[in-house]
Short mmCIF file of N, CA and C in Angstrom, two decimals:
data_model
loop_
_atom_site.label_atom_id
_atom_site.label_comp_id
_atom_site.label_asym_id
_atom_site.label_seq_id
_atom_site.Cartn_x
_atom_site.Cartn_y
_atom_site.Cartn_z
N PHE A 104 -11.19 -11.30 -10.83
CA PHE A 104 -11.97 -11.90 -9.81
C PHE A 104 -12.30 -10.99 -8.68
N ILE A 105 -11.43 -9.94 -8.51
CA ILE A 105 -11.68 -8.98 -7.43
C ILE A 105 -12.87 -8.19 -7.68
N ASP A 106 -13.26 -7.80 -9.00
CA ASP A 106 -14.33 -7.07 -9.29
C ASP A 106 -15.63 -7.85 -9.00
N TYR A 107 -15.57 -9.16 -8.94
CA TYR A 107 -16.72 -10.05 -8.56
C TYR A 107 -17.22 -9.59 -7.28
N PHE A 108 -16.30 -9.41 -6.22
CA PHE A 108 -16.70 -9.06 -4.88
C PHE A 108 -17.23 -7.71 -4.69
N LYS A 109 -16.84 -6.82 -5.64
CA LYS A 109 -17.32 -5.46 -5.65
C LYS A 109 -18.75 -5.35 -6.07
N GLU A 110 -19.11 -6.18 -7.05
CA GLU A 110 -20.42 -6.09 -7.67
C GLU A 110 -21.49 -6.83 -6.90
N ASP A 111 -21.17 -7.91 -6.17
CA ASP A 111 -22.19 -8.72 -5.59
C ASP A 111 -21.82 -9.13 -4.13
N GLU A 112 -22.02 -8.28 -3.18
CA GLU A 112 -21.67 -8.41 -1.86
C GLU A 112 -22.79 -9.11 -0.98
N GLU A 113 -23.93 -9.22 -1.59
CA GLU A 113 -25.08 -9.89 -0.78
C GLU A 113 -25.14 -11.35 -1.19
N ASN A 114 -24.69 -11.78 -2.33
CA ASN A 114 -24.82 -13.13 -2.80
C ASN A 114 -24.13 -14.12 -1.81
N LYS A 115 -24.80 -15.22 -1.43
CA LYS A 115 -24.17 -16.12 -0.50
C LYS A 115 -22.98 -16.76 -1.10
N GLU A 116 -23.02 -17.03 -2.36
CA GLU A 116 -21.87 -17.71 -3.09
C GLU A 116 -20.67 -16.75 -3.07
N ALA A 117 -20.90 -15.47 -3.23
CA ALA A 117 -19.87 -14.48 -3.25
C ALA A 117 -19.24 -14.35 -1.84
N ILE A 118 -20.10 -14.40 -0.81
CA ILE A 118 -19.61 -14.36 0.61
C ILE A 118 -18.77 -15.52 0.87
N PHE A 119 -19.15 -16.75 0.53
CA PHE A 119 -18.42 -17.95 0.66
C PHE A 119 -17.07 -17.87 0.01
N LEU A 120 -17.12 -17.53 -1.31
CA LEU A 120 -15.86 -17.38 -2.01
C LEU A 120 -15.01 -16.25 -1.41
N LYS A 121 -15.57 -15.21 -1.01
CA LYS A 121 -14.71 -14.13 -0.41
C LYS A 121 -13.98 -14.68 0.80
N GLU A 122 -14.63 -15.41 1.64
CA GLU A 122 -14.07 -15.97 2.89
C GLU A 122 -12.94 -16.97 2.47
N GLN A 123 -13.21 -17.81 1.45
CA GLN A 123 -12.26 -18.82 1.02
C GLN A 123 -11.02 -18.14 0.41
N LEU A 124 -11.25 -17.09 -0.34
CA LEU A 124 -10.18 -16.43 -1.03
C LEU A 124 -9.37 -15.73 0.05
N ALA A 125 -9.94 -15.09 0.99
CA ALA A 125 -9.21 -14.42 2.08
C ALA A 125 -8.38 -15.37 2.84
N SER A 126 -8.93 -16.53 3.11
CA SER A 126 -8.13 -17.56 3.81
C SER A 126 -6.91 -18.05 3.01
N LEU A 127 -7.22 -18.24 1.66
CA LEU A 127 -6.17 -18.73 0.76
C LEU A 127 -5.02 -17.67 0.62
N LEU A 128 -5.39 -16.47 0.38
CA LEU A 128 -4.37 -15.29 0.28
C LEU A 128 -3.62 -15.22 1.58
N GLY A 129 -4.29 -15.37 2.80
CA GLY A 129 -3.68 -15.33 4.02
C GLY A 129 -2.55 -16.38 4.10
N ARG A 130 -2.98 -17.61 3.73
CA ARG A 130 -2.01 -18.74 3.75
C ARG A 130 -0.77 -18.48 2.87
N ILE A 131 -1.15 -18.14 1.58
CA ILE A 131 -0.05 -17.89 0.55
C ILE A 131 0.88 -16.80 1.04
N SER A 132 0.38 -15.76 1.63
CA SER A 132 1.32 -14.58 2.02
C SER A 132 2.11 -15.10 3.26
N SER A 133 1.65 -16.03 4.07
CA SER A 133 2.46 -16.52 5.17
C SER A 133 3.54 -17.54 4.73
N ILE A 134 3.16 -18.19 3.71
CA ILE A 134 4.05 -19.26 3.12
C ILE A 134 5.18 -18.63 2.34
N LEU A 135 4.77 -17.58 1.47
CA LEU A 135 5.66 -16.92 0.51
C LEU A 135 5.74 -15.39 0.82
N PRO A 136 6.10 -14.97 2.07
CA PRO A 136 6.08 -13.59 2.33
C PRO A 136 7.07 -12.67 1.48
N SER A 137 7.99 -13.28 0.83
CA SER A 137 8.94 -12.46 0.10
C SER A 137 8.50 -12.32 -1.31
N LYS A 138 7.35 -12.84 -1.74
CA LYS A 138 6.86 -12.70 -3.11
C LYS A 138 5.98 -11.45 -3.13
N THR A 139 6.58 -10.43 -3.66
CA THR A 139 5.93 -9.10 -3.65
C THR A 139 4.59 -9.00 -4.35
N GLU A 140 4.41 -9.84 -5.40
CA GLU A 140 3.14 -9.80 -6.13
C GLU A 140 2.02 -10.25 -5.26
N ILE A 141 2.34 -11.19 -4.36
CA ILE A 141 1.24 -11.60 -3.48
C ILE A 141 0.65 -10.43 -2.55
N TRP A 142 1.50 -9.70 -2.10
CA TRP A 142 1.13 -8.50 -1.28
C TRP A 142 0.19 -7.51 -2.13
N ASP A 143 0.62 -7.34 -3.37
CA ASP A 143 -0.12 -6.37 -4.22
C ASP A 143 -1.55 -6.93 -4.43
N ILE A 144 -1.65 -8.23 -4.82
CA ILE A 144 -2.92 -8.88 -4.96
C ILE A 144 -3.79 -8.84 -3.69
N TYR A 145 -3.13 -9.22 -2.63
CA TYR A 145 -3.78 -9.18 -1.36
C TYR A 145 -4.36 -7.86 -0.96
N ALA A 146 -3.63 -6.80 -1.23
CA ALA A 146 -4.04 -5.52 -0.99
C ALA A 146 -5.29 -5.13 -1.78
N ASP A 147 -5.22 -5.44 -3.09
CA ASP A 147 -6.28 -5.21 -4.01
C ASP A 147 -7.69 -5.93 -3.54
N PHE A 148 -7.45 -7.10 -3.13
CA PHE A 148 -8.59 -7.97 -2.60
C PHE A 148 -9.14 -7.31 -1.34
N ASN A 149 -8.30 -6.92 -0.51
CA ASN A 149 -8.78 -6.23 0.75
C ASN A 149 -9.51 -4.91 0.48
N LEU A 150 -9.05 -4.19 -0.53
CA LEU A 150 -9.74 -3.01 -0.91
C LEU A 150 -11.09 -3.33 -1.44
N ALA A 151 -11.16 -4.35 -2.26
CA ALA A 151 -12.50 -4.89 -2.78
C ALA A 151 -13.55 -5.12 -1.68
N ILE A 152 -13.03 -5.67 -0.67
CA ILE A 152 -13.96 -6.14 0.46
C ILE A 152 -13.91 -5.10 1.65
N HIS A 153 -13.40 -3.94 1.45
CA HIS A 153 -13.40 -2.89 2.35
C HIS A 153 -12.70 -3.13 3.60
N GLN A 154 -11.65 -3.86 3.59
CA GLN A 154 -10.76 -4.10 4.77
C GLN A 154 -9.64 -3.04 4.69
N TYR A 155 -9.83 -1.84 5.03
CA TYR A 155 -8.96 -0.87 4.71
C TYR A 155 -7.58 -0.87 5.49
N GLN A 156 -7.67 -1.22 6.73
CA GLN A 156 -6.44 -1.38 7.58
C GLN A 156 -5.53 -2.49 6.96
N LYS A 157 -6.23 -3.59 6.50
CA LYS A 157 -5.44 -4.65 5.91
C LYS A 157 -4.83 -4.19 4.47
N VAL A 158 -5.60 -3.37 3.81
CA VAL A 158 -4.98 -2.78 2.58
C VAL A 158 -3.67 -2.05 2.84
N LEU A 159 -3.72 -1.28 3.91
CA LEU A 159 -2.49 -0.52 4.27
C LEU A 159 -1.45 -1.49 4.73
N ASP A 160 -1.76 -2.41 5.58
CA ASP A 160 -0.73 -3.43 6.01
C ASP A 160 0.01 -4.16 4.82
N CYS A 161 -0.91 -4.59 3.81
CA CYS A 161 -0.38 -5.26 2.71
C CYS A 161 0.46 -4.33 1.86
N ARG A 162 0.07 -3.10 1.56
CA ARG A 162 0.85 -2.14 0.86
C ARG A 162 2.22 -1.95 1.57
N LEU A 163 2.28 -1.83 2.84
CA LEU A 163 3.53 -1.69 3.57
C LEU A 163 4.45 -2.84 3.49
N LYS A 164 3.82 -4.05 3.56
CA LYS A 164 4.64 -5.20 3.47
C LYS A 164 5.22 -5.39 1.95
N HIS A 165 4.41 -5.06 1.05
CA HIS A 165 4.88 -5.01 -0.36
C HIS A 165 6.07 -4.12 -0.65
N VAL A 166 5.87 -2.85 -0.24
CA VAL A 166 7.12 -1.94 -0.44
C VAL A 166 8.38 -2.29 0.38
N ARG A 167 8.08 -2.93 1.59
CA ARG A 167 9.29 -3.36 2.35
C ARG A 167 10.00 -4.51 1.67
N GLN A 168 9.18 -5.43 1.07
CA GLN A 168 9.72 -6.47 0.42
C GLN A 168 10.55 -6.11 -0.82
N LEU A 169 10.09 -5.09 -1.50
CA LEU A 169 10.79 -4.51 -2.67
C LEU A 169 12.08 -3.85 -2.32
N GLN A 170 12.23 -3.43 -1.12
CA GLN A 170 13.50 -2.70 -0.73
C GLN A 170 14.53 -3.69 -0.31
N SER A 171 15.08 -4.34 -1.24
CA SER A 171 16.15 -5.29 -1.00
C SER A 171 17.49 -4.46 -0.66
N LEU A 172 18.46 -5.15 -0.35
CA LEU A 172 19.76 -4.53 0.02
C LEU A 172 20.23 -3.64 -1.20
N ASN A 173 20.48 -2.42 -0.92
CA ASN A 173 20.98 -1.48 -1.92
C ASN A 173 20.08 -1.13 -3.10
N TRP A 174 18.82 -1.31 -2.80
CA TRP A 174 17.79 -1.09 -3.92
C TRP A 174 17.84 0.32 -4.48
N PHE A 175 18.29 1.19 -3.71
CA PHE A 175 18.29 2.63 -4.08
C PHE A 175 19.44 2.98 -4.98
N LYS A 176 20.35 1.98 -5.26
CA LYS A 176 21.45 2.21 -6.18
C LYS A 176 21.21 1.68 -7.56
N ASP A 177 20.03 1.04 -7.74
CA ASP A 177 19.62 0.44 -9.10
C ASP A 177 18.39 1.22 -9.45
N GLU A 178 18.56 1.90 -10.71
CA GLU A 178 17.47 2.69 -11.15
C GLU A 178 16.17 2.01 -11.36
N SER A 179 16.19 0.72 -12.01
CA SER A 179 15.05 -0.02 -12.20
C SER A 179 14.35 -0.36 -10.86
N LYS A 180 15.10 -0.69 -9.85
CA LYS A 180 14.40 -1.02 -8.49
C LYS A 180 13.88 0.23 -8.00
N VAL A 181 14.54 1.34 -8.14
CA VAL A 181 14.01 2.63 -7.64
C VAL A 181 12.70 2.87 -8.24
N LYS A 182 12.57 2.73 -9.58
CA LYS A 182 11.30 2.98 -10.28
C LYS A 182 10.18 2.06 -9.81
N GLU A 183 10.56 0.85 -9.58
CA GLU A 183 9.51 -0.15 -9.11
C GLU A 183 9.13 0.29 -7.74
N VAL A 184 10.08 0.64 -6.81
CA VAL A 184 9.66 0.93 -5.45
C VAL A 184 8.90 2.36 -5.50
N LEU A 185 9.31 3.27 -6.22
CA LEU A 185 8.49 4.54 -6.26
C LEU A 185 7.05 4.23 -6.77
N LYS A 186 6.91 3.42 -7.83
CA LYS A 186 5.58 3.04 -8.23
C LYS A 186 4.59 2.57 -7.13
N TYR A 187 5.10 1.68 -6.28
CA TYR A 187 4.34 1.08 -5.21
C TYR A 187 4.31 2.00 -4.04
N GLU A 188 5.30 2.86 -3.84
CA GLU A 188 5.22 3.77 -2.77
C GLU A 188 4.07 4.81 -3.03
N ILE A 189 3.88 5.05 -4.22
CA ILE A 189 2.83 6.05 -4.64
C ILE A 189 1.47 5.37 -4.35
N LYS A 190 1.26 4.10 -4.58
CA LYS A 190 0.09 3.38 -4.19
C LYS A 190 -0.19 3.39 -2.70
N LEU A 191 0.96 3.23 -1.94
CA LEU A 191 0.91 3.35 -0.56
C LEU A 191 0.54 4.68 -0.01
N ALA A 192 1.03 5.74 -0.71
CA ALA A 192 0.73 7.08 -0.27
C ALA A 192 -0.78 7.38 -0.54
N HIS A 193 -1.36 6.78 -1.62
CA HIS A 193 -2.71 7.02 -1.90
C HIS A 193 -3.57 6.36 -0.85
N CYS A 194 -3.13 5.28 -0.16
CA CYS A 194 -3.81 4.63 0.96
C CYS A 194 -4.02 5.68 2.10
N TYR A 195 -2.95 6.35 2.35
CA TYR A 195 -3.00 7.35 3.59
C TYR A 195 -3.81 8.55 3.10
N LEU A 196 -4.00 8.82 1.82
CA LEU A 196 -4.77 9.99 1.41
C LEU A 196 -6.21 9.67 1.01
N SER A 197 -6.49 8.46 0.97
CA SER A 197 -7.91 8.02 0.58
C SER A 197 -8.96 8.54 1.68
N ASP A 198 -10.22 8.40 1.24
CA ASP A 198 -11.30 8.79 2.15
C ASP A 198 -11.43 8.00 3.32
N TYR A 199 -11.07 6.65 3.19
CA TYR A 199 -11.10 5.70 4.31
C TYR A 199 -10.02 5.91 5.29
N SER A 200 -8.97 6.64 5.00
CA SER A 200 -7.86 6.81 5.94
C SER A 200 -8.25 7.64 7.18
N ILE A 201 -9.32 8.31 7.12
CA ILE A 201 -9.63 9.00 8.39
C ILE A 201 -9.90 8.25 9.58
N ASN A 202 -10.12 6.96 9.31
CA ASN A 202 -10.33 5.89 10.41
C ASN A 202 -8.94 5.49 10.97
N PHE A 203 -7.85 5.77 10.29
CA PHE A 203 -6.51 5.31 10.81
C PHE A 203 -6.14 6.14 11.97
N PRO A 204 -5.48 5.55 12.95
CA PRO A 204 -5.00 6.32 14.04
C PRO A 204 -3.89 7.37 13.58
N VAL A 205 -3.93 8.59 14.34
CA VAL A 205 -2.97 9.58 13.93
C VAL A 205 -1.54 9.12 13.96
N LYS A 206 -1.23 8.16 14.78
CA LYS A 206 0.12 7.66 14.90
C LYS A 206 0.53 6.98 13.65
N THR A 207 -0.48 6.43 12.91
CA THR A 207 -0.17 5.74 11.64
C THR A 207 0.42 6.79 10.61
N PHE A 208 -0.18 7.98 10.77
CA PHE A 208 0.43 9.02 9.84
C PHE A 208 1.86 9.53 10.26
N SER A 209 2.06 9.52 11.55
CA SER A 209 3.41 9.87 12.08
C SER A 209 4.43 8.85 11.61
N SER A 210 4.19 7.56 11.69
CA SER A 210 5.10 6.65 11.15
C SER A 210 5.22 6.72 9.68
N SER A 211 4.21 7.07 8.95
CA SER A 211 4.22 7.15 7.53
C SER A 211 5.17 8.25 7.09
N LYS A 212 5.14 9.30 7.92
CA LYS A 212 6.08 10.41 7.47
C LYS A 212 7.51 9.99 7.56
N LEU A 213 7.83 9.27 8.62
CA LEU A 213 9.22 8.71 8.71
C LEU A 213 9.54 7.73 7.48
N HIS A 214 8.57 6.86 7.15
CA HIS A 214 8.78 5.99 6.05
C HIS A 214 9.05 6.76 4.75
N PHE A 215 8.11 7.62 4.46
CA PHE A 215 8.25 8.35 3.15
C PHE A 215 9.41 9.32 3.08
N LYS A 216 9.84 9.84 4.23
CA LYS A 216 10.98 10.63 4.24
C LYS A 216 12.22 9.88 3.94
N SER A 217 12.31 8.70 4.55
CA SER A 217 13.38 7.83 4.25
C SER A 217 13.55 7.38 2.80
N VAL A 218 12.42 7.05 2.20
CA VAL A 218 12.43 6.63 0.76
C VAL A 218 12.82 7.80 -0.11
N LEU A 219 12.24 8.97 0.23
CA LEU A 219 12.54 10.07 -0.64
C LEU A 219 13.98 10.48 -0.48
N ARG A 220 14.63 10.38 0.69
CA ARG A 220 16.02 10.58 0.87
C ARG A 220 16.92 9.67 0.11
N LYS A 221 16.47 8.43 0.24
CA LYS A 221 17.37 7.31 -0.41
C LYS A 221 17.22 7.48 -1.99
N THR A 222 16.22 8.04 -2.49
CA THR A 222 15.92 8.19 -3.99
C THR A 222 16.23 9.52 -4.48
N SER A 223 16.84 10.29 -3.59
CA SER A 223 17.08 11.72 -3.96
C SER A 223 17.97 11.86 -5.29
N LEU A 224 18.77 10.90 -5.66
CA LEU A 224 19.55 10.95 -6.83
C LEU A 224 18.64 10.83 -8.14
N TYR A 225 17.41 10.38 -7.93
CA TYR A 225 16.44 10.13 -9.03
C TYR A 225 15.26 11.19 -8.90
N SER A 226 15.58 12.40 -8.37
CA SER A 226 14.52 13.39 -8.06
C SER A 226 13.87 13.86 -9.40
N GLU A 227 14.56 13.64 -10.61
CA GLU A 227 14.02 14.09 -11.95
C GLU A 227 12.96 13.11 -12.40
N LEU A 228 12.83 11.96 -11.75
CA LEU A 228 11.78 10.99 -12.18
C LEU A 228 10.44 11.61 -11.87
N ASP A 229 9.43 11.37 -12.67
CA ASP A 229 8.12 11.86 -12.55
C ASP A 229 7.59 11.15 -11.20
N ASP A 230 7.77 9.90 -11.04
CA ASP A 230 7.31 9.22 -9.85
C ASP A 230 7.90 9.76 -8.54
N HIS A 231 9.13 10.26 -8.64
CA HIS A 231 9.71 10.76 -7.39
C HIS A 231 9.03 12.19 -7.12
N LYS A 232 8.81 12.88 -8.17
CA LYS A 232 8.10 14.23 -8.06
C LYS A 232 6.72 14.00 -7.40
N GLU A 233 5.99 12.97 -7.98
CA GLU A 233 4.69 12.72 -7.50
C GLU A 233 4.66 12.23 -6.05
N LEU A 234 5.60 11.40 -5.66
CA LEU A 234 5.60 11.01 -4.32
C LEU A 234 6.02 12.12 -3.31
N THR A 235 6.81 13.01 -3.77
CA THR A 235 7.11 14.14 -3.03
C THR A 235 5.87 14.99 -2.76
N THR A 236 5.11 15.16 -3.75
CA THR A 236 3.80 15.94 -3.67
C THR A 236 2.84 15.19 -2.74
N LEU A 237 2.67 13.85 -2.89
CA LEU A 237 1.86 13.10 -2.02
C LEU A 237 2.38 13.10 -0.52
N PHE A 238 3.68 13.12 -0.39
CA PHE A 238 4.23 13.19 1.00
C PHE A 238 3.80 14.52 1.59
N ASP A 239 3.88 15.64 0.88
CA ASP A 239 3.39 16.96 1.44
C ASP A 239 1.99 16.90 1.85
N GLN A 240 1.12 16.24 1.09
CA GLN A 240 -0.33 16.00 1.29
C GLN A 240 -0.59 15.27 2.61
N ILE A 241 0.30 14.21 2.75
CA ILE A 241 0.17 13.31 3.97
C ILE A 241 0.44 14.23 5.28
N ILE A 242 1.53 15.02 5.11
CA ILE A 242 1.81 15.96 6.23
C ILE A 242 0.73 16.78 6.54
N THR A 243 0.15 17.34 5.61
CA THR A 243 -1.09 18.24 5.72
C THR A 243 -2.24 17.50 6.36
N LYS A 244 -2.47 16.36 5.89
CA LYS A 244 -3.65 15.51 6.38
C LYS A 244 -3.48 15.13 7.86
N GLU A 245 -2.18 14.84 8.16
CA GLU A 245 -1.84 14.49 9.54
C GLU A 245 -2.09 15.66 10.41
N ALA A 246 -1.74 16.86 10.11
CA ALA A 246 -1.90 18.11 10.85
C ALA A 246 -3.40 18.32 11.08
N GLU A 247 -4.18 18.07 10.04
CA GLU A 247 -5.70 18.26 10.11
C GLU A 247 -6.22 17.27 11.06
N LEU A 248 -5.78 16.02 11.03
CA LEU A 248 -6.30 14.99 11.99
C LEU A 248 -5.91 15.38 13.37
N LYS A 249 -4.81 15.90 13.56
CA LYS A 249 -4.41 16.21 14.98
C LYS A 249 -5.20 17.30 15.52
N LYS A 250 -5.69 18.20 14.80
CA LYS A 250 -6.62 19.29 15.20
C LYS A 250 -7.95 18.77 15.68
N LYS A 251 -8.32 17.65 15.11
CA LYS A 251 -9.70 17.10 15.48
C LYS A 251 -9.73 16.59 16.90
#
């Protein structure tokens, strides 16, 4: 259904459905905030309709919901968290992120540093290595944005 909005942004029916779906996803996420799948779907929807700050907000809420008590002691949970942390990191590195305030990148550094520290026992995982690389790129991007 998300592809529908990418293809036809001028159609009145698509505009109406987009508004209705946005409202529905907003209500669902407020009623069921701990359902992580909702945040992933909501992020994908916002990406399709070019609401980039909302994409970032949804991705952040998604990874925070995944990080239950002692999540970093369970390898399966670590793998799931890393998978979605990578999606979050890509938000910060995307072309549209140049519109994010620099302070957003500063807080992201603290977030990713904490995740990488907590998952350091799993540093051999490909996703951990990828997140480490993305984290370095985020640091570089923040430095570039500060120069502007």
